[in-house]
Amino acid sequence: MIVSNLTRKVLVLAALCAAFALILVAASSAPLAAATAPAATATAAQDNPVEATDESIAAGRQVYGRFCRSCHGMRGDGRGMAAPAGSRPANLIDDQWDHGDTDAAMYKVIREGVPPKYDMDAWEGRITDDEIWHVINYLRDLASE
């Protein structure tokens, strides 16, 4: 009788562990599917595939505030407080863009950084392609004010 109670407890514990493992696998596959969904990407001749709606501009403002403001400044004027010593972040609201002024060129700079010294880091893998496009929409809106 002692052996059968112990065996039953071990079987119940094993079944609970298996059920928990299945739940973990099922829960982790949903974010993986979302992460592998195709995002809007740029080609050299492509305009921004994300429409500049109020929602996109607001999303871009949030991403800019989290990742860009510290170097490029609150208003995008290149006067951020956390820019690396000796660097001069681009003014994103003036009439001339230092590294191209098309949406595709801006996308490339944000995604791949600015070589050769990479004063501006590449953001690929840290923010999504759609977030990059939202930031571009926000910057266009900010520059038009």
mmCIF file of C-alpha atoms in Angstrom:
data_model
loop_
_atom_site.group_PDB
_atom_site.id
_atom_site.type_symbol
_atom_site.label_atom_id
_atom_site.label_comp_id
_atom_site.label_asym_id
_atom_site.label_seq_id
_atom_site.Cartn_x
_atom_site.Cartn_y
_atom_site.Cartn_z
ATOM 1 C CA MET A 1 0.000 0.000 0.000
ATOM 2 C CA ILE A 2 2.856 2.443 0.783
ATOM 3 C CA VAL A 3 4.482 1.750 -2.567
ATOM 4 C CA SER A 4 1.249 2.273 -4.497
ATOM 5 C CA ASN A 5 0.562 5.639 -2.761
ATOM 6 C CA LEU A 6 4.116 6.757 -3.486
ATOM 7 C CA THR A 7 3.833 5.587 -7.094
ATOM 8 C CA ARG A 8 0.523 7.416 -7.490
ATOM 9 C CA LYS A 9 2.047 10.647 -6.127
ATOM 10 C CA VAL A 10 5.010 10.374 -8.487
ATOM 11 C CA LEU A 11 2.677 9.793 -11.455
ATOM 12 C CA VAL A 12 0.493 12.775 -10.507
ATOM 13 C CA LEU A 13 3.575 14.969 -10.100
ATOM 14 C CA ALA A 14 4.934 13.817 -13.472
ATOM 15 C CA ALA A 15 1.580 14.536 -15.147
ATOM 16 C CA LEU A 16 1.469 18.025 -13.611
ATOM 17 C CA CYS A 17 5.012 18.745 -14.794
ATOM 18 C CA ALA A 18 4.154 17.554 -18.312
ATOM 19 C CA ALA A 19 1.019 19.730 -18.393
ATOM 20 C CA PHE A 20 3.009 22.738 -17.194
ATOM 21 C CA ALA A 21 5.640 22.133 -19.888
ATOM 22 C CA LEU A 22 2.934 21.971 -22.582
ATOM 23 C CA ILE A 23 1.439 25.250 -21.354
ATOM 24 C CA LEU A 24 4.864 26.915 -21.494
ATOM 25 C CA VAL A 25 5.481 25.682 -25.037
ATOM 26 C CA ALA A 26 2.051 26.867 -26.200
ATOM 27 C CA ALA A 27 2.453 30.275 -24.555
ATOM 28 C CA SER A 28 5.929 30.862 -25.967
ATOM 29 C CA SER A 29 4.961 29.987 -29.547
ATOM 30 C CA ALA A 30 2.497 32.899 -29.875
ATOM 31 C CA PRO A 31 5.124 35.661 -29.416
ATOM 32 C CA LEU A 32 7.460 33.766 -31.740
ATOM 33 C CA ALA A 33 4.841 33.790 -34.482
ATOM 34 C CA ALA A 34 4.302 37.520 -34.006
ATOM 35 C CA ALA A 35 8.028 38.202 -34.018
ATOM 36 C CA THR A 36 8.530 36.353 -37.298
ATOM 37 C CA ALA A 37 5.665 38.114 -39.090
ATOM 38 C CA PRO A 38 6.916 40.135 -42.036
ATOM 39 C CA ALA A 39 7.378 43.828 -41.273
ATOM 40 C CA ALA A 40 7.443 46.807 -43.561
ATOM 41 C CA THR A 41 10.948 47.054 -44.997
ATOM 42 C CA ALA A 42 12.605 49.567 -47.260
ATOM 43 C CA THR A 43 14.227 49.425 -50.630
ATOM 44 C CA ALA A 44 16.245 52.234 -52.138
ATOM 45 C CA ALA A 45 13.315 53.571 -54.163
ATOM 46 C CA GLN A 46 10.570 52.899 -51.634
ATOM 47 C CA ASP A 47 8.687 55.516 -49.711
ATOM 48 C CA ASN A 48 7.502 54.949 -46.170
ATOM 49 C CA PRO A 49 5.051 52.011 -46.262
ATOM 50 C CA VAL A 50 3.468 53.177 -42.977
ATOM 51 C CA GLU A 51 0.909 55.921 -43.513
ATOM 52 C CA ALA A 52 1.555 59.075 -41.478
ATOM 53 C CA THR A 53 -1.618 58.893 -39.398
ATOM 54 C CA ASP A 54 -2.058 60.507 -35.994
ATOM 55 C CA GLU A 55 -1.579 57.040 -34.480
ATOM 56 C CA SER A 56 1.676 56.450 -36.366
ATOM 57 C CA ILE A 57 3.025 59.873 -35.382
ATOM 58 C CA ALA A 58 2.103 59.226 -31.733
ATOM 59 C CA ALA A 59 3.809 55.814 -31.872
ATOM 60 C CA GLY A 60 6.884 57.441 -33.428
ATOM 61 C CA ARG A 61 6.913 60.085 -30.686
ATOM 62 C CA GLN A 62 6.997 57.333 -28.047
ATOM 63 C CA VAL A 63 9.821 55.416 -29.746
ATOM 64 C CA TYR A 64 11.769 58.646 -30.304
ATOM 65 C CA GLY A 65 11.335 59.570 -26.643
ATOM 66 C CA ARG A 66 12.680 56.212 -25.500
ATOM 67 C CA PHE A 67 15.594 55.756 -27.885
ATOM 68 C CA CYS A 68 16.485 58.950 -29.779
ATOM 69 C CA ARG A 69 15.806 61.939 -27.542
ATOM 70 C CA SER A 70 18.848 61.444 -25.319
ATOM 71 C CA CYS A 71 21.212 62.213 -28.225
ATOM 72 C CA HIS A 72 19.077 64.182 -30.704
ATOM 73 C CA GLY A 73 17.287 66.304 -28.104
ATOM 74 C CA MET A 74 13.698 66.778 -27.068
ATOM 75 C CA ARG A 75 12.851 68.716 -30.247
ATOM 76 C CA GLY A 76 15.171 66.812 -32.598
ATOM 77 C CA ASP A 77 17.628 69.700 -32.851
ATOM 78 C CA GLY A 78 20.736 67.610 -32.074
ATOM 79 C CA ARG A 79 21.162 69.017 -28.573
ATOM 80 C CA GLY A 80 20.672 65.888 -26.501
ATOM 81 C CA MET A 81 22.409 65.594 -23.162
ATOM 82 C CA ALA A 82 23.657 62.011 -23.597
ATOM 83 C CA ALA A 83 25.444 62.264 -26.938
ATOM 84 C CA PRO A 84 28.866 60.595 -26.834
ATOM 85 C CA ALA A 85 31.746 62.978 -26.147
ATOM 86 C CA GLY A 86 33.119 64.474 -29.337
ATOM 87 C CA SER A 87 30.077 63.556 -31.395
ATOM 88 C CA ARG A 88 27.609 65.950 -32.918
ATOM 89 C CA PRO A 89 24.174 64.369 -33.349
ATOM 90 C CA ALA A 90 22.287 65.429 -36.442
ATOM 91 C CA ASN A 91 19.690 68.163 -36.271
ATOM 92 C CA LEU A 92 16.594 66.292 -37.413
ATOM 93 C CA ILE A 93 14.345 69.313 -37.900
ATOM 94 C CA ASP A 94 16.480 71.556 -40.108
ATOM 95 C CA ASP A 95 16.186 71.783 -43.896
ATOM 96 C CA GLN A 96 19.232 69.626 -44.674
ATOM 97 C CA TRP A 97 19.652 66.005 -43.718
ATOM 98 C CA ASP A 98 23.264 64.914 -43.374
ATOM 99 C CA HIS A 99 22.752 61.340 -44.567
ATOM 100 C CA GLY A 100 19.980 61.606 -47.156
ATOM 101 C CA ASP A 101 16.552 63.133 -46.948
ATOM 102 C CA THR A 102 14.277 60.459 -48.385
ATOM 103 C CA ASP A 103 12.300 58.213 -46.086
ATOM 104 C CA ALA A 104 14.250 55.212 -47.412
ATOM 105 C CA ALA A 105 17.585 56.938 -46.650
ATOM 106 C CA MET A 106 16.408 57.855 -43.150
ATOM 107 C CA TYR A 107 15.254 54.264 -42.612
ATOM 108 C CA LYS A 108 18.666 52.963 -43.646
ATOM 109 C CA VAL A 109 20.528 55.339 -41.306
ATOM 110 C CA ILE A 110 18.342 54.436 -38.332
ATOM 111 C CA ARG A 111 18.518 50.713 -39.059
ATOM 112 C CA GLU A 112 22.207 50.437 -40.025
ATOM 113 C CA GLY A 113 23.832 53.367 -38.210
ATOM 114 C CA VAL A 114 26.340 55.878 -39.572
ATOM 115 C CA PRO A 115 29.709 54.408 -40.561
ATOM 116 C CA PRO A 116 32.677 54.483 -40.361
ATOM 117 C CA LYS A 117 32.890 55.296 -36.644
ATOM 118 C CA TYR A 118 29.203 54.636 -35.976
ATOM 119 C CA ASP A 119 28.645 57.833 -34.023
ATOM 120 C CA MET A 120 25.032 56.803 -34.460
ATOM 121 C CA ASP A 121 24.495 53.177 -33.571
ATOM 122 C CA ALA A 122 22.557 50.771 -35.742
ATOM 123 C CA TRP A 123 19.108 50.145 -34.265
ATOM 124 C CA GLU A 124 18.392 46.959 -36.207
ATOM 125 C CA GLY A 125 17.248 44.285 -33.784
ATOM 126 C CA ARG A 126 16.558 46.801 -31.030
ATOM 127 C CA ILE A 127 13.522 48.449 -32.561
ATOM 128 C CA THR A 128 11.260 46.972 -35.208
ATOM 129 C CA ASP A 129 11.060 48.073 -38.825
ATOM 130 C CA ASP A 130 7.573 49.440 -38.213
ATOM 131 C CA GLU A 131 8.863 51.453 -35.237
ATOM 132 C CA ILE A 132 11.536 52.959 -37.494
ATOM 133 C CA TRP A 133 8.857 54.016 -39.987
ATOM 134 C CA HIS A 134 6.768 55.511 -37.168
ATOM 135 C CA VAL A 135 9.797 57.529 -36.006
ATOM 136 C CA ILE A 136 10.276 58.828 -39.550
ATOM 137 C CA ASN A 137 6.615 59.896 -39.637
ATOM 138 C CA TYR A 138 7.090 61.634 -36.291
ATOM 139 C CA LEU A 139 10.251 63.423 -37.483
ATOM 140 C CA ARG A 140 8.509 64.617 -40.652
ATOM 141 C CA ASP A 141 5.673 65.962 -38.512
ATOM 142 C CA LEU A 142 8.086 67.563 -36.027
ATOM 143 C CA ALA A 143 10.045 69.277 -38.816
ATOM 144 C CA SER A 144 6.856 70.711 -40.302
ATOM 145 C CA GLU A 145 5.885 72.528 -37.082
#
